[in-house]
Amino acid sequence: MRGVNLVVLVGTLGANPESKSFPNGGSLCNFSIATSEKWQSKQTGEWIEQTEWHRIVIKNRLGEIAHQYSKNASKVYVAVKSKTRQWTDQNCIG
């Protein structure tokens, strides 16, 4: 059985998309989406908001379309294949 690797994000662009073209005719479009959730603390009654940032990379023609029609603070709906990248922070002790 094969799994489904689909992530749907509805959020707000944090900046204008960046686009790069390559000599072979390919291109990439990069942008970040902020998704937020808000809830009320049961202990204090205070409203708490948590924002998470998602880095999106779209290739070729679809990326060109995203670059053309998207701008900072736009509300966006993205359905993507998820691929997580990892890194190690050289300044992190532990």
Tab-separated table of C-alpha atoms in Angstrom:
chain	number	residue	atom	x	y	z
A	1	MET	CA	0.000	0.000	0.000
A	2	ARG	CA	1.332	3.437	-0.899
A	3	GLY	CA	0.834	6.415	1.385
A	4	VAL	CA	-0.432	9.808	0.381
A	5	ASN	CA	2.024	12.638	0.956
A	6	LEU	CA	-0.178	15.710	0.644
A	7	VAL	CA	-0.116	18.802	2.819
A	8	VAL	CA	-2.719	21.565	2.512
A	9	LEU	CA	-1.723	24.979	3.850
A	10	VAL	CA	-3.937	28.037	4.082
A	11	GLY	CA	-2.017	31.072	5.228
A	12	THR	CA	-0.462	34.430	4.459
A	13	LEU	CA	2.636	35.168	2.378
A	14	GLY	CA	5.397	36.682	4.484
A	15	ALA	CA	7.113	38.449	1.540
A	16	ASN	CA	6.952	38.683	-2.224
A	17	PRO	CA	7.890	35.373	-3.895
A	18	GLU	CA	11.454	35.080	-5.238
A	19	SER	CA	12.034	33.517	-8.642
A	20	LYS	CA	15.166	32.081	-10.274
A	21	SER	CA	15.588	30.997	-13.901
A	22	PHE	CA	18.226	28.562	-15.121
A	23	PRO	CA	20.058	28.279	-18.479
A	24	ASN	CA	18.349	24.923	-19.166
A	25	GLY	CA	14.931	26.656	-19.180
A	26	GLY	CA	13.878	25.520	-15.698
A	27	SER	CA	12.887	27.836	-12.890
A	28	LEU	CA	12.147	27.896	-9.166
A	29	CYS	CA	9.835	30.072	-7.104
A	30	ASN	CA	10.430	30.339	-3.325
A	31	PHE	CA	8.160	31.875	-0.718
A	32	SER	CA	7.153	31.516	2.916
A	33	ILE	CA	3.643	31.047	4.259
A	34	ALA	CA	2.626	31.867	7.825
A	35	THR	CA	-0.107	29.734	9.371
A	36	SER	CA	-1.527	30.709	12.745
A	37	GLU	CA	-3.811	29.298	15.361
A	38	LYS	CA	-5.376	31.165	18.248
A	39	TRP	CA	-6.876	29.816	21.451
A	40	GLN	CA	-7.869	30.952	24.900
A	41	SER	CA	-5.896	29.670	27.898
A	42	LYS	CA	-8.082	27.689	30.290
A	43	GLN	CA	-5.969	28.812	33.260
A	44	THR	CA	-5.703	32.563	32.613
A	45	GLY	CA	-8.384	33.315	30.018
A	46	GLU	CA	-5.663	35.053	27.979
A	47	TRP	CA	-5.696	34.677	24.173
A	48	ILE	CA	-2.614	32.931	22.804
A	49	GLU	CA	-1.543	32.941	19.157
A	50	GLN	CA	1.034	30.607	17.654
A	51	THR	CA	2.444	31.181	14.168
A	52	GLU	CA	4.372	28.612	12.167
A	53	TRP	CA	6.360	29.381	8.995
A	54	HIS	CA	6.474	27.056	5.986
A	55	ARG	CA	9.063	27.440	3.209
A	56	ILE	CA	7.589	26.543	-0.202
A	57	VAL	CA	9.509	25.791	-3.429
A	58	ILE	CA	7.609	25.427	-6.709
A	59	LYS	CA	9.294	24.375	-9.956
A	60	ASN	CA	8.921	25.497	-13.554
A	61	ARG	CA	5.628	26.830	-15.005
A	62	LEU	CA	3.564	26.488	-11.820
A	63	GLY	CA	6.252	28.469	-9.983
A	64	GLU	CA	6.150	31.153	-12.678
A	65	ILE	CA	2.381	31.468	-12.200
A	66	ALA	CA	2.744	31.665	-8.403
A	67	HIS	CA	5.393	34.382	-8.804
A	68	GLN	CA	3.236	36.368	-11.219
A	69	TYR	CA	0.017	36.376	-9.176
A	70	SER	CA	1.231	36.379	-5.547
A	71	LYS	CA	2.521	39.220	-3.408
A	72	ASN	CA	3.379	39.966	0.205
A	73	ALA	CA	0.446	39.543	2.631
A	74	SER	CA	-1.671	37.637	0.060
A	75	LYS	CA	-3.892	34.889	1.438
A	76	VAL	CA	-2.930	31.613	-0.239
A	77	TYR	CA	-4.125	28.025	-0.444
A	78	VAL	CA	-1.372	25.533	-1.299
A	79	ALA	CA	-1.660	21.759	-1.676
A	80	VAL	CA	1.867	20.327	-1.861
A	81	LYS	CA	3.972	17.208	-1.524
A	82	SER	CA	5.840	17.522	1.753
A	83	LYS	CA	9.606	17.110	1.948
A	84	THR	CA	11.342	17.995	5.202
A	85	ARG	CA	14.904	19.270	5.215
A	86	GLN	CA	17.042	19.145	8.334
A	87	TRP	CA	20.004	21.187	9.480
A	88	THR	CA	22.165	21.507	12.558
A	89	ASP	CA	22.585	24.900	14.148
A	90	GLN	CA	26.307	25.365	14.770
A	91	ASN	CA	25.545	27.806	17.627
A	92	CYS	CA	23.273	25.382	19.468
A	93	ILE	CA	24.758	23.740	22.553
A	94	GLY	CA	23.418	20.372	23.440
